[in-house]
PDB file of C-alpha atoms in Angstrom:
ATOM      1  CA  UNK N   1     -62.407-176.328 -43.918  1.00  0.00           C
ATOM      2  CA  UNK N   2     -66.122-176.653 -43.327  1.00  0.00           C
ATOM      3  CA  UNK N   3     -66.736-173.642 -45.653  1.00  0.00           C
ATOM      4  CA  UNK N   4     -64.718-175.358 -48.378  1.00  0.00           C
ATOM      5  CA  UNK N   5     -66.672-178.638 -48.128  1.00  0.00           C
ATOM      6  CA  UNK N   6     -70.037-176.766 -48.000  1.00  0.00           C
ATOM      7  CA  UNK N   7     -69.039-174.612 -51.014  1.00  0.00           C
ATOM      8  CA  UNK N   8     -68.097-177.728 -52.987  1.00  0.00           C
ATOM      9  CA  UNK N   9     -71.347-179.489 -52.123  1.00  0.00           C
ATOM     10  CA  UNK N  10     -73.265-176.335 -53.169  1.00  0.00           C
ATOM     11  CA  UNK N  11     -71.326-176.102 -56.444  1.00  0.00           C
ATOM     12  CA  UNK N  12     -72.015-179.814 -57.150  1.00  0.00           C
ATOM     13  CA  UNK N  13     -75.772-179.201 -56.501  1.00  0.00           C
ATOM     14  CA  UNK N  14     -75.751-176.173 -58.752  1.00  0.00           C
ATOM     15  CA  UNK N  15     -74.454-178.395 -61.587  1.00  0.00           C
ATOM     16  CA  UNK N  16     -76.910-181.165 -60.743  1.00  0.00           C
ATOM     17  CA  UNK N  17     -74.263-183.562 -59.436  1.00  0.00           C
ATOM     18  CA  UNK N  18     -73.512-184.469 -63.040  1.00  0.00           C
ATOM     19  CA  UNK N  19     -70.190-185.856 -64.095  1.00  0.00           C
ATOM     20  CA  UNK N  20     -68.476-184.736 -67.274  1.00  0.00           C
ATOM     21  CA  UNK N  21     -65.748-186.170 -69.392  1.00  0.00           C
ATOM     22  CA  UNK N  22     -63.584-183.165 -68.498  1.00  0.00           C
ATOM     23  CA  UNK N  23     -61.102-183.759 -65.673  1.00  0.00           C
ATOM     24  CA  UNK N  24     -58.466-181.699 -63.949  1.00  0.00           C
ATOM     25  CA  UNK N  25     -55.028-181.885 -65.529  1.00  0.00           C
ATOM     26  CA  UNK N  26     -52.738-184.695 -64.418  1.00  0.00           C
ATOM     27  CA  UNK N  27     -49.747-182.397 -65.116  1.00  0.00           C
ATOM     28  CA  UNK N  28     -48.052-181.539 -61.831  1.00  0.00           C
ATOM     29  CA  UNK N  29     -50.574-183.623 -59.933  1.00  0.00           C
ATOM     30  CA  UNK N  30     -49.264-184.405 -56.428  1.00  0.00           C
ATOM     31  CA  UNK N  31     -47.701-187.913 -56.115  1.00  0.00           C
ATOM     32  CA  UNK N  32     -49.775-188.634 -53.014  1.00  0.00           C
ATOM     33  CA  UNK N  33     -52.967-188.095 -55.164  1.00  0.00           C
ATOM     34  CA  UNK N  34     -51.701-190.411 -57.823  1.00  0.00           C
ATOM     35  CA  UNK N  35     -51.165-193.136 -55.222  1.00  0.00           C
ATOM     36  CA  UNK N  36     -54.617-192.538 -53.813  1.00  0.00           C
ATOM     37  CA  UNK N  37     -56.260-192.751 -57.250  1.00  0.00           C
ATOM     38  CA  UNK N  38     -54.381-195.966 -58.030  1.00  0.00           C
ATOM     39  CA  UNK N  39     -55.682-197.520 -54.831  1.00  0.00           C
ATOM     40  CA  UNK N  40     -59.192-196.652 -56.076  1.00  0.00           C
ATOM     41  CA  UNK N  41     -59.588-194.243 -53.126  1.00  0.00           C
ATOM     42  CA  UNK N  42     -59.792-197.163 -50.654  1.00  0.00           C
ATOM     43  CA  UNK N  43     -57.512-195.582 -48.068  1.00  0.00           C
ATOM     44  CA  UNK N  44     -57.990-192.352 -46.128  1.00  0.00           C
ATOM     45  CA  UNK N  45     -54.270-191.481 -46.346  1.00  0.00           C
ATOM     46  CA  UNK N  46     -52.214-192.843 -49.195  1.00  0.00           C
ATOM     47  CA  UNK N  47     -48.919-194.492 -48.359  1.00  0.00           C
ATOM     48  CA  UNK N  48     -46.584-191.859 -49.876  1.00  0.00           C
ATOM     49  CA  UNK N  49     -47.882-189.283 -47.341  1.00  0.00           C
ATOM     50  CA  UNK N  50     -45.792-191.044 -44.647  1.00  0.00           C
ATOM     51  CA  UNK N  51     -42.640-190.225 -46.673  1.00  0.00           C
ATOM     52  CA  UNK N  52     -43.536-186.568 -47.152  1.00  0.00           C
ATOM     53  CA  UNK N  53     -42.854-183.472 -45.179  1.00  0.00           C
ATOM     54  CA  UNK N  54     -45.348-180.586 -44.758  1.00  0.00           C
ATOM     55  CA  UNK N  55     -43.163-178.569 -47.172  1.00  0.00           C
ATOM     56  CA  UNK N  56     -43.414-181.339 -49.794  1.00  0.00           C
ATOM     57  CA  UNK N  57     -47.159-181.521 -49.560  1.00  0.00           C
ATOM     58  CA  UNK N  58     -47.537-177.776 -49.555  1.00  0.00           C
ATOM     59  CA  UNK N  59     -45.324-177.388 -52.601  1.00  0.00           C
ATOM     60  CA  UNK N  60     -47.029-180.254 -54.522  1.00  0.00           C
ATOM     61  CA  UNK N  61     -50.497-178.854 -53.746  1.00  0.00           C
ATOM     62  CA  UNK N  62     -49.673-175.229 -54.568  1.00  0.00           C
ATOM     63  CA  UNK N  63     -47.892-176.153 -57.804  1.00  0.00           C
ATOM     64  CA  UNK N  64     -50.828-178.298 -58.954  1.00  0.00           C
ATOM     65  CA  UNK N  65     -53.437-175.767 -57.900  1.00  0.00           C
ATOM     66  CA  UNK N  66     -51.575-173.080 -59.817  1.00  0.00           C
ATOM     67  CA  UNK N  67     -51.202-175.270 -62.876  1.00  0.00           C
ATOM     68  CA  UNK N  68     -54.950-176.023 -63.105  1.00  0.00           C
ATOM     69  CA  UNK N  69     -56.008-172.440 -63.145  1.00  0.00           C
ATOM     70  CA  UNK N  70     -57.485-171.036 -66.361  1.00  0.00           C
ATOM     71  CA  UNK N  71     -54.972-169.248 -68.578  1.00  0.00           C
ATOM     72  CA  UNK N  72     -56.540-165.886 -67.789  1.00  0.00           C
ATOM     73  CA  UNK N  73     -55.982-166.321 -64.052  1.00  0.00           C
ATOM     74  CA  UNK N  74     -52.621-165.830 -62.442  1.00  0.00           C
ATOM     75  CA  UNK N  75     -51.919-166.471 -58.836  1.00  0.00           C
ATOM     76  CA  UNK N  76     -49.632-163.894 -57.262  1.00  0.00           C
ATOM     77  CA  UNK N  77     -51.137-165.070 -53.923  1.00  0.00           C
ATOM     78  CA  UNK N  78     -51.998-161.469 -53.022  1.00  0.00           C
ATOM     79  CA  UNK N  79     -55.646-162.172 -53.452  1.00  0.00           C
ATOM     80  CA  UNK N  80     -58.172-163.552 -55.991  1.00  0.00           C
ATOM     81  CA  UNK N  81     -57.980-162.123 -59.454  1.00  0.00           C
ATOM     82  CA  UNK N  82     -61.474-161.429 -60.654  1.00  0.00           C
ATOM     83  CA  UNK N  83     -62.217-161.396 -64.378  1.00  0.00           C
ATOM     84  CA  UNK N  84     -65.333-161.880 -66.381  1.00  0.00           C
ATOM     85  CA  UNK N  85     -64.234-165.208 -67.910  1.00  0.00           C
ATOM     86  CA  UNK N  86     -65.625-168.730 -67.920  1.00  0.00           C
ATOM     87  CA  UNK N  87     -64.291-171.463 -65.699  1.00  0.00           C
ATOM     88  CA  UNK N  88     -63.984-175.020 -66.916  1.00  0.00           C
ATOM     89  CA  UNK N  89     -66.185-177.815 -65.607  1.00  0.00           C
ATOM     90  CA  UNK N  90     -66.152-178.782 -61.948  1.00  0.00           C
ATOM     91  CA  UNK N  91     -65.262-182.426 -62.134  1.00  0.00           C
ATOM     92  CA  UNK N  92     -62.384-183.254 -59.885  1.00  0.00           C
ATOM     93  CA  UNK N  93     -62.397-180.329 -57.447  1.00  0.00           C
ATOM     94  CA  UNK N  94     -62.854-182.812 -54.644  1.00  0.00           C
ATOM     95  CA  UNK N  95     -59.308-184.016 -55.462  1.00  0.00           C
ATOM     96  CA  UNK N  96     -58.008-180.595 -54.671  1.00  0.00           C
ATOM     97  CA  UNK N  97     -59.720-180.682 -51.298  1.00  0.00           C
ATOM     98  CA  UNK N  98     -58.300-184.162 -50.656  1.00  0.00           C
ATOM     99  CA  UNK N  99     -54.765-182.738 -51.159  1.00  0.00           C
ATOM    100  CA  UNK N 100     -55.640-179.874 -48.813  1.00  0.00           C
ATOM    101  CA  UNK N 101     -56.751-182.417 -46.254  1.00  0.00           C
ATOM    102  CA  UNK N 102     -53.518-184.454 -46.459  1.00  0.00           C
ATOM    103  CA  UNK N 103     -51.540-181.189 -46.204  1.00  0.00           C
ATOM    104  CA  UNK N 104     -53.512-180.387 -43.055  1.00  0.00           C
ATOM    105  CA  UNK N 105     -52.896-183.823 -41.593  1.00  0.00           C
ATOM    106  CA  UNK N 106     -49.144-183.400 -42.098  1.00  0.00           C
ATOM    107  CA  UNK N 107     -49.141-179.989 -40.548  1.00  0.00           C
ATOM    108  CA  UNK N 108     -51.049-181.192 -37.490  1.00  0.00           C
ATOM    109  CA  UNK N 109     -48.736-184.163 -37.059  1.00  0.00           C
ATOM    110  CA  UNK N 110     -45.721-181.868 -37.165  1.00  0.00           C
ATOM    111  CA  UNK N 111     -47.183-179.261 -34.834  1.00  0.00           C
ATOM    112  CA  UNK N 112     -48.984-181.734 -32.592  1.00  0.00           C
ATOM    113  CA  UNK N 113     -51.835-179.256 -32.196  1.00  0.00           C
ATOM    114  CA  UNK N 114     -54.989-179.998 -34.158  1.00  0.00           C
ATOM    115  CA  UNK N 115     -56.125-176.358 -33.869  1.00  0.00           C
ATOM    116  CA  UNK N 116     -53.023-174.903 -35.617  1.00  0.00           C
ATOM    117  CA  UNK N 117     -52.768-174.462 -39.356  1.00  0.00           C
ATOM    118  CA  UNK N 118     -50.181-172.437 -41.329  1.00  0.00           C
ATOM    119  CA  UNK N 119     -50.982-169.124 -42.961  1.00  0.00           C
ATOM    120  CA  UNK N 120     -50.101-170.708 -46.314  1.00  0.00           C
ATOM    121  CA  UNK N 121     -52.673-173.513 -45.843  1.00  0.00           C
ATOM    122  CA  UNK N 122     -55.345-170.982 -44.951  1.00  0.00           C
ATOM    123  CA  UNK N 123     -54.387-168.749 -47.885  1.00  0.00           C
ATOM    124  CA  UNK N 124     -54.575-171.605 -50.431  1.00  0.00           C
ATOM    125  CA  UNK N 125     -57.791-172.931 -48.933  1.00  0.00           C
ATOM    126  CA  UNK N 126     -59.283-169.453 -49.068  1.00  0.00           C
ATOM    127  CA  UNK N 127     -58.417-169.153 -52.726  1.00  0.00           C
ATOM    128  CA  UNK N 128     -60.000-172.616 -53.455  1.00  0.00           C
ATOM    129  CA  UNK N 129     -63.186-171.575 -51.669  1.00  0.00           C
ATOM    130  CA  UNK N 130     -63.282-168.353 -53.653  1.00  0.00           C
ATOM    131  CA  UNK N 131     -62.927-170.273 -56.904  1.00  0.00           C
ATOM    132  CA  UNK N 132     -65.662-172.771 -55.944  1.00  0.00           C
ATOM    133  CA  UNK N 133     -68.049-169.988 -54.879  1.00  0.00           C
ATOM    134  CA  UNK N 134     -67.273-168.032 -58.063  1.00  0.00           C
ATOM    135  CA  UNK N 135     -67.970-171.068 -60.190  1.00  0.00           C
ATOM    136  CA  UNK N 136     -71.212-171.757 -58.275  1.00  0.00           C
ATOM    137  CA  UNK N 137     -72.393-168.171 -59.049  1.00  0.00           C
ATOM    138  CA  UNK N 138     -72.098-168.733 -62.826  1.00  0.00           C
ATOM    139  CA  UNK N 139     -74.135-170.767 -65.207  1.00  0.00           C
ATOM    140  CA  UNK N 140     -72.571-174.036 -66.270  1.00  0.00           C
ATOM    141  CA  UNK N 141     -70.958-173.893 -69.711  1.00  0.00           C
ATOM    142  CA  UNK N 142     -73.310-176.431 -71.177  1.00  0.00           C
ATOM    143  CA  UNK N 143     -76.162-178.686 -70.149  1.00  0.00           C
ATOM    144  CA  UNK N 144     -75.225-181.850 -68.296  1.00  0.00           C
ATOM    145  CA  UNK N 145     -74.918-184.841 -70.610  1.00  0.00           C
ATOM    146  CA  UNK N 146     -78.036-186.533 -69.245  1.00  0.00           C
ATOM    147  CA  UNK N 147     -80.147-183.463 -69.932  1.00  0.00           C
ATOM    148  CA  UNK N 148     -79.132-183.106 -73.572  1.00  0.00           C
ATOM    149  CA  UNK N 149     -81.894-184.005 -76.032  1.00  0.00           C
ATOM    150  CA  UNK N 150     -81.696-187.486 -77.486  1.00  0.00           C
ATOM    151  CA  UNK N 151     -81.400-187.749 -81.263  1.00  0.00           C
ATOM    152  CA  UNK N 152     -82.713-190.612 -83.311  1.00  0.00           C
TER     153      UNK N 152
END
């Protein structure tokens, strides 16, 4: 988990902490994430999480993570697929980590052991970290908005 957070912070710093107009797709977005965004991120754990099982959160997160991959990348879950292609902008990757955190919370509540996480959780988190580190190793697709020359 620490590696994921550190990788995201490094990626954000690589891109100059700039925000873009590009966002991750809302299609297949986990319902718990929708509730959290509607609350303006004021709560640590959104209400719907209390009604969800670990399997629900795992499924919602994996389906969304798969749906936001570039068209050239497929996820057979046997390992990262490496291609010399461009990734989209980074805006919104923290939402993916938020979903992973909620999934972890549900797992720990079910197992009653804070040191235990499922193999599936580790596998998905490992892929997310790989994507973040891969993106951090590439040049951003364009200059951040604030660094574009002003006209007029």
